[in-house]
C-alpha cells in the first residue's frame, strides 16, 4: 500500500468521486479543492462524496484565484495532482464563451504554475477531452489525430492540453494528458444527455412525467463507464515517463440508440414520450466521436469492460430505484 498524497480539483463531480474512492482503496491520502459554498451546503454539493467524506481532506479555494491555488498546493504538497475541474457542459459554453475560456484555461494555468513553483516533482494529470477532436479528419480518433474543436469548451480543453504538454517539455514537469471520450454513470450530472434520459425514464415510469425533450438524436458518441475511466487517469501517472493517452471504448452509438434502449429497459416505447426541440440543438454540433485506445491498452494495460447496454441499464435501474419504481 502506498502512502502517497493526491490533490484533486473537481473532486465533487462524477469523476472526482470515483477517483477519490479508487485512490483511497490504493492507500492514498486524498485532498480536494472545493468551492467555499460546497462546504456550506454539503448535503447537496458533496452528495457524491457522502460515503467517503470523513476520509477526505477538503480545502476551500477558487480556480479563478492564483493565490488560493498556491496556498492549497503549498499546504498539501501533493505527490500527484489530478486536474478535473472545469465548466464541462458543452451547451453552456455557447451561452457564455468568456467564462468558459477564462475559468478553464486560467484554472489549468494557475494550477500548473503553482505545482511547478512549489512541488516540481508532483505528477500532474490534465483532463483532456474528445471534444478537442471536434470535426475529426479520421475515425476512430487517436493521439495523432488533429484537433478541430467546435465549441469554446473544446477550445479551452485544447489550450489546457497544450499548456500541460508545454510544462512537460519546457520545465520537465511530469505532466500527462488524458483524452477521455464520454464517460457516464449513475453519478453523471443531469444536464448531460445520458443522465437526462435515464432520469426521465424513471420519472415517466413512476408516473411523474409524460415527456422528454431532446436535441439532436442522431449525434453519435463513444460512451464508457466513468468508474473504469478514472483508473486510466491513475495508471497514466504510474508510468516511468509522462505521455498523452486516448481513453475510449472504440464503439459508438447514437443518442437515439441510448434513448431506445433506456426506455425499452423500463418497458416503455420511447416514441410515445420523446420529442425533439430545435432549441436544444447546438450551434456547432459534433456528429460522430469514436476513440482508438490502442496505446492505452498497449502501454497502460487499460481496456474498458462495461458494455454500452450494461451502462444504460445500470443508469436506468439506479434512477428507477431512487424513485421507488
Ligand atoms: N446535453 C444534451 N441534452 N445533449 C443532447 C440533448 C439534450 O437534450 N439532445 C441531444 N444531445 C446530444 C448533444 O448534441 C451531443 O451530441 C450528445 O447528445 C452528447 O451530449 P452531452 O451528454 O451533453 O455530452 P458532450 O458529448 O457534449 O460532452 C461530454 O463529453 C465530453 C467528452 O468526454 C461532456 O462530459 C464533456 O465535458 C466531455 O469533455
Tab-separated table of C-alpha atoms and ligand atoms in Angstrom:
chain	number	residue	atom	x	y	z
A	1	UNK	CA	0.000	0.000	0.000
A	2	UNK	CA	1.137	3.496	-0.827
A	3	UNK	CA	1.274	6.486	1.480
A	4	UNK	CA	1.176	8.979	-1.352
A	5	UNK	CA	-0.777	12.176	-1.227
A	6	UNK	CA	-3.089	13.193	-4.081
A	7	UNK	CA	-4.758	16.544	-4.727
A	8	UNK	CA	-7.876	16.666	-6.895
A	9	UNK	CA	-9.752	19.540	-8.429
A	10	UNK	CA	-13.337	18.702	-9.393
A	11	UNK	CA	-13.497	16.225	-6.515
A	12	UNK	CA	-17.245	16.732	-6.038
A	13	UNK	CA	-18.085	15.651	-9.580
A	14	UNK	CA	-18.702	12.245	-11.113
A	15	UNK	CA	-15.048	11.573	-11.954
A	16	UNK	CA	-13.713	13.156	-8.763
A	17	UNK	CA	-15.860	10.930	-6.576
A	18	UNK	CA	-14.889	7.711	-8.367
A	19	UNK	CA	-11.225	8.701	-8.483
A	20	UNK	CA	-11.234	9.519	-4.745
A	21	UNK	CA	-12.664	6.095	-3.971
A	22	UNK	CA	-10.038	4.458	-6.147
A	23	UNK	CA	-7.163	6.417	-4.586
A	24	UNK	CA	-8.386	5.692	-1.050
A	25	UNK	CA	-8.502	1.993	-1.937
A	26	UNK	CA	-4.872	2.306	-3.016
A	27	UNK	CA	-3.887	3.815	0.341
A	28	UNK	CA	-3.576	7.449	-0.751
A	29	UNK	CA	-4.217	10.458	1.439
A	30	UNK	CA	-6.786	12.289	-0.688
A	31	UNK	CA	-7.183	16.068	-0.741
A	32	UNK	CA	-9.689	18.003	-2.798
A	33	UNK	CA	-10.218	21.606	-3.793
A	34	UNK	CA	-13.843	22.684	-3.448
A	35	UNK	CA	-15.724	25.951	-3.633
A	36	UNK	CA	-16.486	27.523	-0.272
A	37	UNK	CA	-20.224	27.202	-0.983
A	38	UNK	CA	-19.810	23.422	-1.235
A	39	UNK	CA	-18.642	23.249	2.367
A	40	UNK	CA	-21.605	25.389	3.414
A	41	UNK	CA	-24.106	23.121	1.642
A	42	UNK	CA	-22.593	19.625	1.975
A	43	UNK	CA	-25.843	17.626	1.696
A	44	UNK	CA	-26.397	18.928	-1.781
A	45	UNK	CA	-22.961	19.771	-3.170
A	46	UNK	CA	-20.962	16.945	-1.621
A	47	UNK	CA	-23.603	14.288	-2.212
A	48	UNK	CA	-21.391	12.096	-4.394
A	49	UNK	CA	-18.773	12.029	-1.627
A	50	UNK	CA	-21.206	11.171	1.187
A	51	UNK	CA	-19.807	7.681	1.823
A	52	UNK	CA	-16.156	8.760	1.929
A	53	UNK	CA	-16.446	12.345	3.184
A	54	UNK	CA	-14.855	11.610	6.570
A	55	UNK	CA	-11.748	10.156	4.879
A	56	UNK	CA	-11.119	13.170	2.644
A	57	UNK	CA	-9.329	16.462	3.253
A	58	UNK	CA	-11.273	19.256	1.579
A	59	UNK	CA	-9.859	22.744	1.012
A	60	UNK	CA	-11.908	25.765	0.042
A	61	UNK	CA	-10.317	27.586	-2.886
A	62	UNK	CA	-11.183	29.033	-6.261
A	63	UNK	CA	-9.637	28.065	-9.575
A	64	UNK	CA	-10.116	31.685	-10.526
A	65	UNK	CA	-7.618	32.803	-7.890
A	66	UNK	CA	-3.934	32.022	-8.258
A	67	UNK	CA	-3.346	32.978	-4.628
A	68	UNK	CA	-5.830	30.422	-3.323
A	69	UNK	CA	-4.491	27.622	-5.563
A	70	UNK	CA	-0.947	28.475	-4.500
A	71	UNK	CA	-1.993	28.296	-0.830
A	72	UNK	CA	-3.567	24.841	-1.170
A	73	UNK	CA	-0.682	23.335	-3.163
A	74	UNK	CA	1.721	24.757	-0.568
A	75	UNK	CA	-0.297	23.246	2.303
A	76	UNK	CA	-0.887	19.833	0.726
A	77	UNK	CA	2.470	19.235	-1.003
A	78	UNK	CA	0.894	16.608	-3.275
A	79	UNK	CA	2.735	13.716	-4.943
A	80	UNK	CA	0.042	13.553	-7.617
A	81	UNK	CA	-2.366	16.212	-8.814
A	82	UNK	CA	-5.479	15.397	-10.854
A	83	UNK	CA	-6.965	18.453	-12.500
A	84	UNK	CA	-10.564	17.502	-13.286
A	85	UNK	CA	-12.436	20.734	-12.568
A	86	UNK	CA	-13.893	22.677	-15.473
A	87	UNK	CA	-17.009	24.266	-16.831
A	88	UNK	CA	-17.663	20.982	-18.621
A	89	UNK	CA	-21.112	21.364	-20.183
A	90	UNK	CA	-20.595	21.967	-23.898
A	91	UNK	CA	-24.004	23.618	-24.468
A	92	UNK	CA	-23.381	26.149	-21.724
A	93	UNK	CA	-20.067	27.071	-23.317
A	94	UNK	CA	-22.044	28.535	-26.234
A	95	UNK	CA	-24.054	30.687	-23.812
A	96	UNK	CA	-21.005	32.021	-22.034
A	97	UNK	CA	-17.801	31.634	-24.001
A	98	UNK	CA	-15.962	34.152	-21.865
A	99	UNK	CA	-16.434	32.456	-18.520
A	100	UNK	CA	-15.785	29.010	-20.031
A	101	UNK	CA	-12.487	30.131	-21.549
A	102	UNK	CA	-11.426	32.158	-18.514
A	103	UNK	CA	-12.226	29.517	-15.921
A	104	UNK	CA	-10.963	26.522	-17.834
A	105	UNK	CA	-7.773	27.969	-19.280
A	106	UNK	CA	-6.726	30.118	-16.322
A	107	UNK	CA	-7.576	27.414	-13.787
A	108	UNK	CA	-5.287	24.957	-15.560
A	109	UNK	CA	-2.564	27.546	-15.933
A	110	UNK	CA	-2.697	28.584	-12.256
A	111	UNK	CA	-2.523	25.001	-11.071
A	112	UNK	CA	0.364	24.059	-13.374
A	113	UNK	CA	2.230	27.170	-12.380
A	114	UNK	CA	1.729	26.543	-8.638
A	115	UNK	CA	2.814	22.903	-8.972
A	116	UNK	CA	5.922	23.913	-10.921
A	117	UNK	CA	6.846	26.555	-8.330
A	118	UNK	CA	6.078	24.588	-5.153
A	119	UNK	CA	6.142	20.847	-5.866
A	120	UNK	CA	8.060	20.291	-9.117
A	121	UNK	CA	8.236	16.524	-8.503
A	122	UNK	CA	4.456	16.247	-8.302
A	123	UNK	CA	2.892	14.237	-11.133
A	124	UNK	CA	0.158	16.182	-12.912
A	125	UNK	CA	-2.881	14.860	-14.781
A	126	UNK	CA	-4.952	17.056	-17.084
A	127	UNK	CA	-8.476	16.001	-18.037
A	128	UNK	CA	-8.450	16.500	-21.777
A	129	UNK	CA	-11.486	15.564	-23.820
A	130	UNK	CA	-12.623	14.028	-27.076
A	131	UNK	CA	-14.312	17.403	-27.665
A	132	UNK	CA	-10.822	18.581	-28.679
A	133	UNK	CA	-11.121	16.495	-31.859
A	134	UNK	CA	-14.374	18.156	-32.898
A	135	UNK	CA	-14.790	17.602	-36.617
A	136	UNK	CA	-12.137	14.951	-36.840
A	137	UNK	CA	-10.449	14.078	-40.125
A	138	UNK	CA	-10.293	10.392	-39.282
A	139	UNK	CA	-12.422	7.818	-37.497
A	140	UNK	CA	-11.520	6.495	-34.982
A	141	UNK	CA	-9.501	9.240	-33.293
A	142	UNK	CA	-6.173	8.532	-31.612
A	143	UNK	CA	-3.331	10.568	-30.079
A	144	UNK	CA	-2.145	11.639	-33.561
A	145	UNK	CA	-5.495	12.943	-34.797
A	146	UNK	CA	-5.505	16.699	-35.374
A	147	UNK	CA	-7.675	18.823	-33.072
A	148	UNK	CA	-10.522	20.865	-34.566
A	149	UNK	CA	-12.690	21.880	-31.599
A	150	UNK	CA	-16.260	23.078	-32.185
A	151	UNK	CA	-17.047	24.989	-29.001
A	152	UNK	CA	-15.326	27.288	-26.544
A	153	UNK	CA	-15.310	24.312	-24.174
A	154	UNK	CA	-13.351	22.278	-26.749
A	155	UNK	CA	-11.036	25.237	-27.375
A	156	UNK	CA	-10.386	25.616	-23.635
A	157	UNK	CA	-9.504	21.922	-23.426
A	158	UNK	CA	-7.069	22.205	-26.355
A	159	UNK	CA	-5.429	25.134	-24.533
A	160	UNK	CA	-5.207	23.092	-21.315
A	161	UNK	CA	-3.739	20.181	-23.251
A	162	UNK	CA	-1.123	22.435	-24.848
A	163	UNK	CA	-0.268	24.092	-21.530
A	164	UNK	CA	0.192	20.691	-19.904
A	165	UNK	CA	2.424	19.427	-22.694
A	166	UNK	CA	4.375	22.661	-22.636
A	167	UNK	CA	5.052	22.390	-18.892
A	168	UNK	CA	6.305	18.870	-19.559
A	169	UNK	CA	8.575	19.932	-22.410
A	170	UNK	CA	9.736	23.308	-21.139
A	171	UNK	CA	10.091	22.670	-17.407
A	172	UNK	CA	10.440	18.895	-17.160
A	173	UNK	CA	7.225	18.538	-15.127
A	174	UNK	CA	5.764	15.033	-15.035
A	175	UNK	CA	2.550	16.092	-16.781
A	176	UNK	CA	0.186	13.743	-18.626
A	177	UNK	CA	-2.919	14.411	-20.686
A	178	UNK	CA	-5.864	12.064	-20.757
A	179	UNK	CA	-8.045	12.428	-23.844
A	180	UNK	CA	-11.190	10.906	-22.442
A	181	UNK	CA	-14.212	10.147	-24.552
A	182	UNK	CA	-17.665	10.438	-22.970
A	183	UNK	CA	-17.922	8.544	-19.717
A	184	UNK	CA	-21.129	8.162	-17.807
A	185	UNK	CA	-22.583	6.539	-14.691
A	186	UNK	CA	-25.469	6.939	-12.253
A	187	UNK	CA	-23.426	9.849	-10.824
A	188	UNK	CA	-23.489	11.825	-14.087
A	189	UNK	CA	-24.866	15.374	-13.880
A	190	UNK	CA	-28.480	15.801	-15.041
A	191	UNK	CA	-27.531	18.276	-17.779
A	192	UNK	CA	-25.695	15.623	-19.821
A	193	UNK	CA	-27.779	13.652	-22.274
A	194	UNK	CA	-27.369	10.167	-20.778
A	195	UNK	CA	-28.498	11.160	-17.299
A	196	UNK	CA	-31.193	13.406	-18.705
A	197	UNK	CA	-32.549	10.318	-20.461
A	198	UNK	CA	-32.176	7.819	-17.603
A	199	UNK	CA	-33.745	10.195	-15.068
A	200	UNK	CA	-36.630	10.996	-17.437
A	201	UNK	CA	-37.287	7.295	-17.996
A	202	UNK	CA	-37.517	6.818	-14.238
A	203	UNK	CA	-39.873	9.791	-13.819
A	204	UNK	CA	-42.095	8.566	-16.638
A	205	UNK	CA	-42.115	5.024	-15.249
A	206	UNK	CA	-43.064	6.479	-11.855
A	207	UNK	CA	-45.950	8.418	-13.404
A	208	UNK	CA	-44.345	11.761	-12.535
A	209	UNK	CA	-43.766	12.919	-16.106
A	210	UNK	CA	-45.024	12.262	-19.614
A	211	UNK	CA	-42.467	13.870	-21.896
A	212	UNK	CA	-38.746	14.097	-22.659
A	213	UNK	CA	-37.478	16.907	-24.882
A	214	UNK	CA	-34.154	16.309	-26.554
A	215	UNK	CA	-31.968	17.897	-29.223
A	216	UNK	CA	-30.050	16.025	-31.895
A	217	UNK	CA	-30.896	12.330	-31.642
A	218	UNK	CA	-28.544	11.424	-34.468
A	219	UNK	CA	-25.309	12.515	-32.764
A	220	UNK	CA	-23.055	9.554	-32.066
A	221	UNK	CA	-20.760	9.186	-29.096
A	222	UNK	CA	-18.313	6.658	-27.687
A	223	UNK	CA	-19.756	6.086	-24.214
A	224	UNK	CA	-17.915	4.232	-21.441
A	225	UNK	CA	-18.291	3.833	-17.676
A	226	UNK	CA	-16.683	6.586	-15.580
A	227	UNK	CA	-15.561	4.194	-12.834
A	228	UNK	CA	-13.224	2.495	-15.297
A	229	UNK	CA	-12.018	5.738	-16.868
A	230	UNK	CA	-10.708	7.216	-13.618
A	231	UNK	CA	-8.475	4.180	-13.168
A	232	UNK	CA	-6.872	5.037	-16.505
A	233	UNK	CA	-6.079	8.521	-15.129
A	234	UNK	CA	-4.247	6.956	-12.219
A	235	UNK	CA	-2.431	4.466	-14.469
A	236	UNK	CA	-1.131	7.343	-16.602
A	237	UNK	CA	0.646	8.789	-13.572
A	238	UNK	CA	2.258	5.450	-12.625
A	239	UNK	CA	4.337	5.218	-15.842
A	240	UNK	CA	8.093	5.876	-15.922
A	241	UNK	CA	7.587	8.822	-18.294
A	242	UNK	CA	4.640	11.157	-18.799
A	243	UNK	CA	2.640	10.930	-22.015
A	244	UNK	CA	-0.816	11.510	-23.530
A	245	UNK	CA	-3.463	8.805	-23.930
A	246	UNK	CA	-6.849	8.365	-25.571
A	247	UNK	CA	-9.325	6.542	-23.320
A	248	UNK	CA	-12.378	5.173	-25.105
A	249	UNK	CA	-14.348	2.025	-25.844
A	250	UNK	CA	-13.922	2.138	-29.630
A	251	UNK	CA	-17.689	1.669	-30.072
A	252	UNK	CA	-20.126	4.404	-30.890
A	253	UNK	CA	-23.884	4.695	-30.567
A	254	UNK	CA	-26.381	7.392	-31.392
A	255	UNK	CA	-28.369	9.339	-28.819
A	256	UNK	CA	-31.430	7.655	-30.346
A	257	UNK	CA	-29.982	4.212	-29.556
A	258	UNK	CA	-29.375	5.275	-25.960
A	259	UNK	CA	-32.951	6.551	-25.732
A	260	UNK	CA	-34.458	3.434	-27.258
A	261	UNK	CA	-32.536	1.090	-25.001
A	262	UNK	CA	-33.223	3.117	-21.855
A	263	UNK	CA	-36.985	3.295	-22.441
A	264	UNK	CA	-37.130	-0.332	-23.534
A	265	UNK	CA	-35.361	-1.398	-20.333
A	266	UNK	CA	-38.229	0.163	-18.354
A	267	UNK	CA	-40.804	-1.491	-20.633
A	268	UNK	CA	-41.641	1.778	-22.420
A	269	UNK	CA	-41.812	2.782	-26.095
A	270	UNK	CA	-39.743	5.971	-26.439
A	271	UNK	CA	-41.745	7.186	-29.452
A	272	UNK	CA	-44.687	7.945	-27.162
A	273	UNK	CA	-42.670	10.262	-24.936
A	274	UNK	CA	-39.672	11.766	-26.757
A	275	UNK	CA	-39.934	14.963	-28.765
A	276	UNK	CA	-37.155	16.888	-30.418
A	277	UNK	CA	-36.693	20.547	-29.744
A	278	UNK	CA	-34.653	22.723	-32.138
A	279	UNK	CA	-33.708	24.927	-29.193
A	280	UNK	CA	-31.639	22.058	-27.815
A	281	UNK	CA	-29.528	21.665	-30.946
A	282	UNK	CA	-26.044	23.164	-30.684
A	283	UNK	CA	-24.849	25.989	-32.966
A	284	UNK	CA	-21.948	23.707	-33.980
A	285	UNK	CA	-22.504	20.013	-33.389
A	286	UNK	CA	-20.023	17.156	-33.396
A	287	UNK	CA	-21.833	14.364	-35.166
A	288	UNK	CA	-19.512	11.488	-34.506
A	289	UNK	CA	-16.822	10.700	-31.955
A	290	UNK	CA	-15.163	7.314	-31.724
A	291	UNK	CA	-11.879	6.672	-29.945
A	292	UNK	CA	-8.986	4.343	-30.549
A	293	UNK	CA	-7.477	3.419	-27.172
A	294	UNK	CA	-4.832	1.049	-28.589
A	295	UNK	CA	-1.977	2.990	-26.975
A	296	UNK	CA	-3.624	2.854	-23.532
A	297	UNK	CA	-4.132	-0.883	-23.961
A	298	UNK	CA	-0.538	-1.419	-25.025
A	299	UNK	CA	1.259	0.876	-22.564
A	300	UNK	CA	-1.079	1.115	-19.558
A	301	UNK	CA	-2.732	-2.276	-19.865
A	302	UNK	CA	-6.095	-0.466	-19.663
A	303	UNK	CA	-9.211	-1.506	-21.512
A	304	UNK	CA	-12.908	-0.971	-20.891
A	305	UNK	CA	-15.014	-3.818	-19.522
A	306	UNK	CA	-18.520	-2.387	-19.094
A	307	UNK	CA	-20.594	-2.732	-22.249
A	308	UNK	CA	-22.853	0.007	-23.587
A	309	UNK	CA	-26.055	-1.937	-22.875
A	310	UNK	CA	-24.988	-2.576	-19.276
A	311	UNK	CA	-24.127	1.079	-18.751
A	312	UNK	CA	-27.575	2.166	-19.957
A	313	UNK	CA	-29.321	-0.427	-17.791
A	314	UNK	CA	-27.321	0.499	-14.693
A	315	UNK	CA	-28.197	4.179	-15.102
A	316	UNK	CA	-31.898	3.493	-15.626
A	317	UNK	CA	-32.009	0.998	-12.744
A	318	UNK	CA	-30.388	3.452	-10.344
A	319	UNK	CA	-32.729	6.291	-11.271
A	320	UNK	CA	-35.754	3.994	-11.023
A	321	UNK	CA	-34.597	2.676	-7.670
A	322	UNK	CA	-34.250	6.232	-6.329
A	323	UNK	CA	-37.921	6.851	-7.219
A	324	UNK	CA	-39.055	3.528	-5.843
A	325	UNK	CA	-40.039	2.162	-9.272
B	1	LIG	N1	-26.857	17.574	-23.027
B	1	LIG	C1	-27.726	17.247	-24.007
B	1	LIG	N2	-29.058	17.484	-23.826
B	1	LIG	N3	-27.242	16.697	-25.145
B	1	LIG	C2	-28.136	16.355	-26.103
B	1	LIG	C3	-29.503	16.554	-25.961
B	1	LIG	C4	-30.006	17.167	-24.768
B	1	LIG	O1	-31.198	17.383	-24.574
B	1	LIG	N4	-30.123	16.088	-27.081
B	1	LIG	C5	-29.169	15.606	-27.879
B	1	LIG	N5	-27.953	15.771	-27.300
B	1	LIG	C6	-26.660	15.410	-27.898
B	1	LIG	C7	-25.656	16.550	-27.923
B	1	LIG	O2	-25.967	17.437	-29.002
B	1	LIG	C8	-24.356	15.777	-28.114
B	1	LIG	O3	-24.155	15.498	-29.470
B	1	LIG	C9	-24.620	14.461	-27.360
B	1	LIG	O4	-26.037	14.408	-27.111
B	1	LIG	C10	-23.884	14.332	-26.035
B	1	LIG	O5	-24.102	15.496	-25.276
B	1	LIG	P1	-23.623	15.600	-23.743
B	1	LIG	O6	-24.120	14.444	-22.969
B	1	LIG	O7	-24.007	16.952	-23.256
B	1	LIG	O8	-22.051	15.397	-23.803
B	1	LIG	P2	-20.933	16.007	-24.789
B	1	LIG	O9	-20.575	14.921	-25.770
B	1	LIG	O10	-21.333	17.315	-25.323
B	1	LIG	O11	-19.708	16.263	-23.806
B	1	LIG	C11	-19.414	15.391	-22.728
B	1	LIG	O12	-18.372	14.522	-23.072
B	1	LIG	C12	-17.126	15.149	-23.351
B	1	LIG	C13	-16.122	14.074	-23.772
B	1	LIG	O13	-15.824	13.231	-22.755
B	1	LIG	C14	-19.022	16.265	-21.535
B	1	LIG	O14	-18.859	15.439	-20.411
B	1	LIG	C15	-17.726	16.982	-21.790
B	1	LIG	O15	-17.341	17.698	-20.624
B	1	LIG	C16	-16.668	15.939	-22.135
B	1	LIG	O16	-15.443	16.551	-22.376
